[in-house]
PDB file of C-alpha atoms in Angstrom:
ATOM      1  CA  MET Z  30     158.193 105.484-134.208  1.00 41.00           C
ATOM      2  CA  SER Z  31     155.155 103.434-135.128  1.00 43.00           C
ATOM      3  CA  GLU Z  32     153.377 101.510-132.400  1.00 64.00           C
ATOM      4  CA  LYS Z  33     153.300  98.231-134.310  1.00 85.00           C
ATOM      5  CA  ILE Z  34     156.005  96.819-136.513  1.00 92.00           C
ATOM      6  CA  ARG Z  35     154.606  96.081-139.954  1.00 94.00           C
ATOM      7  CA  THR Z  36     157.866  95.449-141.833  1.00 97.00           C
ATOM      8  CA  ILE Z  37     161.191  93.804-141.110  1.00 97.00           C
ATOM      9  CA  ILE Z  38     164.023  94.827-143.419  1.00 97.00           C
ATOM     10  CA  THR Z  39     166.944  92.416-143.772  1.00 96.00           C
ATOM     11  CA  ASP Z  40     170.383  93.041-145.226  1.00 94.00           C
ATOM     12  CA  VAL Z  41     170.442  89.714-147.096  1.00 91.00           C
ATOM     13  CA  THR Z  42     167.799  87.177-148.120  1.00 88.00           C
ATOM     14  CA  MET Z  43     169.242  84.434-145.885  1.00 90.00           C
ATOM     15  CA  VAL Z  44     168.417  86.474-142.773  1.00 90.00           C
ATOM     16  CA  GLY Z  45     164.795  86.732-143.895  1.00 87.00           C
ATOM     17  CA  SER Z  46     164.731  82.995-144.541  1.00 87.00           C
ATOM     18  CA  GLY Z  47     165.501  82.378-140.878  1.00 89.00           C
ATOM     19  CA  ILE Z  48     162.416  84.247-139.629  1.00 90.00           C
ATOM     20  CA  ARG Z  49     159.345  82.067-138.999  1.00 91.00           C
ATOM     21  CA  LYS Z  50     156.809  82.739-141.744  1.00 92.00           C
ATOM     22  CA  GLY Z  51     153.805  81.465-139.757  1.00 93.00           C
ATOM     23  CA  ALA Z  52     154.492  83.866-136.901  1.00 92.00           C
ATOM     24  CA  LEU Z  53     154.936  86.762-139.319  1.00 92.00           C
ATOM     25  CA  LYS Z  54     151.651  85.970-141.013  1.00 93.00           C
ATOM     26  CA  ARG Z  55     149.772  85.778-137.698  1.00 93.00           C
ATOM     27  CA  LEU Z  56     151.238  89.138-136.658  1.00 92.00           C
ATOM     28  CA  GLY Z  57     150.669  90.822-140.019  1.00 94.00           C
ATOM     29  CA  ILE Z  58     154.375  91.507-140.540  1.00 95.00           C
ATOM     30  CA  GLU Z  59     156.208  91.274-143.853  1.00 95.00           C
ATOM     31  CA  THR Z  60     159.932  90.827-144.417  1.00 96.00           C
ATOM     32  CA  LYS Z  61     161.737  92.608-147.210  1.00 96.00           C
ATOM     33  CA  CYS Z  62     165.227  92.459-148.616  1.00 96.00           C
ATOM     34  CA  TYR Z  63     166.091  94.888-151.379  1.00 95.00           C
ATOM     35  CA  LEU Z  64     169.087  93.064-152.880  1.00 93.00           C
ATOM     36  CA  ALA Z  65     167.019  91.920-155.863  1.00 91.00           C
ATOM     37  CA  ASP Z  66     165.458  95.344-156.459  1.00 92.00           C
ATOM     38  CA  PRO Z  67     166.048  96.453-160.074  1.00 91.00           C
ATOM     39  CA  HIS Z  68     167.240  99.899-158.933  1.00 91.00           C
ATOM     40  CA  ILE Z  69     170.177  98.486-156.954  1.00 91.00           C
ATOM     41  CA  ASN Z  70     172.705  98.378-159.776  1.00 89.00           C
ATOM     42  CA  THR Z  71     172.004 101.941-160.877  1.00 90.00           C
ATOM     43  CA  LEU Z  72     172.215 103.291-157.335  1.00 87.00           C
ATOM     44  CA  ARG Z  73     175.389 101.421-156.461  1.00 86.00           C
ATOM     45  CA  ALA Z  74     177.088 102.583-159.654  1.00 85.00           C
ATOM     46  CA  GLU Z  75     176.067 106.214-159.133  1.00 88.00           C
ATOM     47  CA  LYS Z  76     177.041 106.311-155.454  1.00 86.00           C
ATOM     48  CA  GLU Z  77     179.950 103.801-155.554  1.00 88.00           C
ATOM     49  CA  MET Z  78     178.522 101.619-152.792  1.00 89.00           C
ATOM     50  CA  THR Z  79     177.937  97.931-152.136  1.00 90.00           C
ATOM     51  CA  ARG Z  80     174.720  96.188-153.165  1.00 92.00           C
ATOM     52  CA  SER Z  81     173.695  95.843-149.532  1.00 92.00           C
ATOM     53  CA  GLN Z  82     174.276  99.537-148.859  1.00 94.00           C
ATOM     54  CA  ALA Z  83     172.135 100.406-151.874  1.00 95.00           C
ATOM     55  CA  GLY Z  84     169.441  97.999-150.676  1.00 95.00           C
ATOM     56  CA  ILE Z  85     169.298  99.605-147.245  1.00 97.00           C
ATOM     57  CA  ARG Z  86     169.198 103.060-148.782  1.00 96.00           C
ATOM     58  CA  LEU Z  87     166.154 102.046-150.839  1.00 96.00           C
ATOM     59  CA  ALA Z  88     164.582 100.389-147.787  1.00 97.00           C
ATOM     60  CA  MET Z  89     164.966 103.568-145.728  1.00 97.00           C
ATOM     61  CA  GLU Z  90     163.082 105.511-148.417  1.00 96.00           C
ATOM     62  CA  GLU Z  91     160.130 103.102-148.316  1.00 96.00           C
ATOM     63  CA  HIS Z  92     160.210 101.903-144.701  1.00 97.00           C
ATOM     64  CA  PRO Z  93     162.047 104.385-142.463  1.00 97.00           C
ATOM     65  CA  GLU Z  94     160.356 103.040-139.300  1.00 97.00           C
ATOM     66  CA  ALA Z  95     160.760  99.306-139.921  1.00 97.00           C
ATOM     67  CA  LEU Z  96     162.684  96.869-137.756  1.00 98.00           C
ATOM     68  CA  TYR Z  97     166.111  96.441-139.401  1.00 98.00           C
ATOM     69  CA  VAL Z  98     167.965  93.122-139.080  1.00 97.00           C
ATOM     70  CA  PHE Z  99     171.601  92.698-140.137  1.00 95.00           C
ATOM     71  CA  GLY Z 100     173.232  89.281-140.197  1.00 91.00           C
ATOM     72  CA  ASN Z 101     175.806  89.582-142.934  1.00 90.00           C
ATOM     73  CA  ALA Z 102     176.555  93.038-144.344  1.00 91.00           C
ATOM     74  CA  PRO Z 103     178.354  95.553-142.110  1.00 93.00           C
ATOM     75  CA  THR Z 104     178.305  98.168-144.887  1.00 93.00           C
ATOM     76  CA  ALA Z 105     174.512  97.967-144.895  1.00 95.00           C
ATOM     77  CA  LEU Z 106     174.428  98.532-141.130  1.00 96.00           C
ATOM     78  CA  MET Z 107     176.732 101.523-141.560  1.00 95.00           C
ATOM     79  CA  GLU Z 108     174.385 102.880-144.243  1.00 96.00           C
ATOM     80  CA  LEU Z 109     171.447 102.669-141.838  1.00 97.00           C
ATOM     81  CA  CYS Z 110     173.441 104.460-139.129  1.00 97.00           C
ATOM     82  CA  GLU Z 111     174.246 107.253-141.572  1.00 97.00           C
ATOM     83  CA  GLY Z 112     170.576 107.456-142.527  1.00 97.00           C
ATOM     84  CA  ILE Z 113     169.553 107.715-138.876  1.00 98.00           C
ATOM     85  CA  ARG Z 114     172.054 110.520-138.309  1.00 97.00           C
ATOM     86  CA  LYS Z 115     170.698 112.402-141.315  1.00 97.00           C
ATOM     87  CA  GLY Z 116     167.074 111.951-140.206  1.00 97.00           C
ATOM     88  CA  LYS Z 117     166.203 109.644-143.101  1.00 96.00           C
ATOM     89  CA  ALA Z 118     165.257 106.728-140.833  1.00 97.00           C
ATOM     90  CA  ASN Z 119     163.878 106.203-137.359  1.00 96.00           C
ATOM     91  CA  PRO Z 120     163.776 102.421-137.075  1.00 97.00           C
ATOM     92  CA  ALA Z 121     161.482 100.620-134.658  1.00 97.00           C
ATOM     93  CA  GLY Z 122     164.622  98.708-133.707  1.00 97.00           C
ATOM     94  CA  VAL Z 123     167.943  97.387-134.966  1.00 97.00           C
ATOM     95  CA  ILE Z 124     169.306  93.868-134.661  1.00 96.00           C
ATOM     96  CA  ALA Z 125     173.012  94.097-135.427  1.00 94.00           C
ATOM     97  CA  VAL Z 126     174.728  90.738-135.767  1.00 91.00           C
ATOM     98  CA  PRO Z 127     176.783  90.881-138.976  1.00 85.00           C
ATOM     99  CA  VAL Z 128     179.771  88.544-139.016  1.00 81.00           C
ATOM    100  CA  GLY Z 129     183.126  88.711-140.762  1.00 79.00           C
ATOM    101  CA  PHE Z 130     186.314  90.709-140.493  1.00 77.00           C
ATOM    102  CA  VAL Z 131     185.995  93.951-142.494  1.00 80.00           C
ATOM    103  CA  ASN Z 132     184.050  96.754-140.756  1.00 78.00           C
ATOM    104  CA  VAL Z 133     182.109  94.314-138.569  1.00 85.00           C
ATOM    105  CA  LYS Z 134     183.098  95.654-135.155  1.00 85.00           C
ATOM    106  CA  GLU Z 135     183.030  99.228-136.448  1.00 90.00           C
ATOM    107  CA  SER Z 136     179.509  98.875-137.833  1.00 91.00           C
ATOM    108  CA  LYS Z 137     178.214  97.509-134.525  1.00 92.00           C
ATOM    109  CA  TYR Z 138     179.926 100.308-132.639  1.00 89.00           C
ATOM    110  CA  MET Z 139     178.153 102.866-134.860  1.00 93.00           C
ATOM    111  CA  VAL Z 140     174.739 101.667-133.617  1.00 94.00           C
ATOM    112  CA  LYS Z 141     175.477 102.165-129.928  1.00 94.00           C
ATOM    113  CA  PRO Z 142     175.024 105.980-129.707  1.00 95.00           C
ATOM    114  CA  PHE Z 143     171.372 105.793-130.810  1.00 96.00           C
ATOM    115  CA  THR Z 144     169.972 105.609-127.298  1.00 95.00           C
ATOM    116  CA  THR Z 145     166.331 106.130-128.288  1.00 95.00           C
ATOM    117  CA  ILE Z 146     166.297 103.186-130.705  1.00 96.00           C
ATOM    118  CA  PRO Z 147     165.847  99.687-129.241  1.00 96.00           C
ATOM    119  CA  LYS Z 148     168.708  97.471-130.352  1.00 96.00           C
ATOM    120  CA  LEU Z 149     170.334  94.096-129.997  1.00 94.00           C
ATOM    121  CA  ILE Z 150     174.051  94.001-130.776  1.00 91.00           C
ATOM    122  CA  VAL Z 151     176.135  90.848-130.715  1.00 89.00           C
ATOM    123  CA  GLU Z 152     179.690  91.953-129.951  1.00 84.00           C
ATOM    124  CA  GLY Z 153     182.687  90.769-131.909  1.00 77.00           C
ATOM    125  CA  ARG Z 154     183.354  89.639-135.455  1.00 72.00           C
ATOM    126  CA  LYS Z 155     181.858  86.160-135.516  1.00 69.00           C
ATOM    127  CA  GLY Z 156     178.488  86.423-133.845  1.00 55.00           C
ATOM    128  CA  GLY Z 157     179.960  87.068-130.428  1.00 52.00           C
ATOM    129  CA  GLU Z 158     183.190  86.713-128.510  1.00 52.00           C
TER     130      GLU Z 158
END
C-alpha cells in the first residue's frame, strides 16, 4: 500500500461531487470516476456486467492502491472485493456506503473479511440502520 493517497476512485460521479475540491487540491489528490470512460460499454457487453462494475474494473487496472469510495453502486463494491481476492487491487482504504435494496447489505458484508485494508462501512440498506 502506498504511503500517501494520490487518487480517490468513486463508483458514481455524484460521490466525487461531494468531496471538497479545495482540500483535494491542497493535498495533491485527484478524484476519478470511470463511468464516462469510452471503454465501459465494450467491457460491460463482453463481460455482461453493470456500468459501475466495468468502471471499477478499469479503475483497478490504473489505480489498484487508490482509496475507493462507494455511495451508490453495490455491484461496483462487489467488483472491487473480487479484485482484492484475486490480487488485482490493494486499496489504501474502502468507504462502503452504497444505499438501496438489491445487493446492498451483501456488498458491504463482502468488504468485512479484508482485515488489512482500512475501511468504513455504514451498515444497512439506506445509509445506516
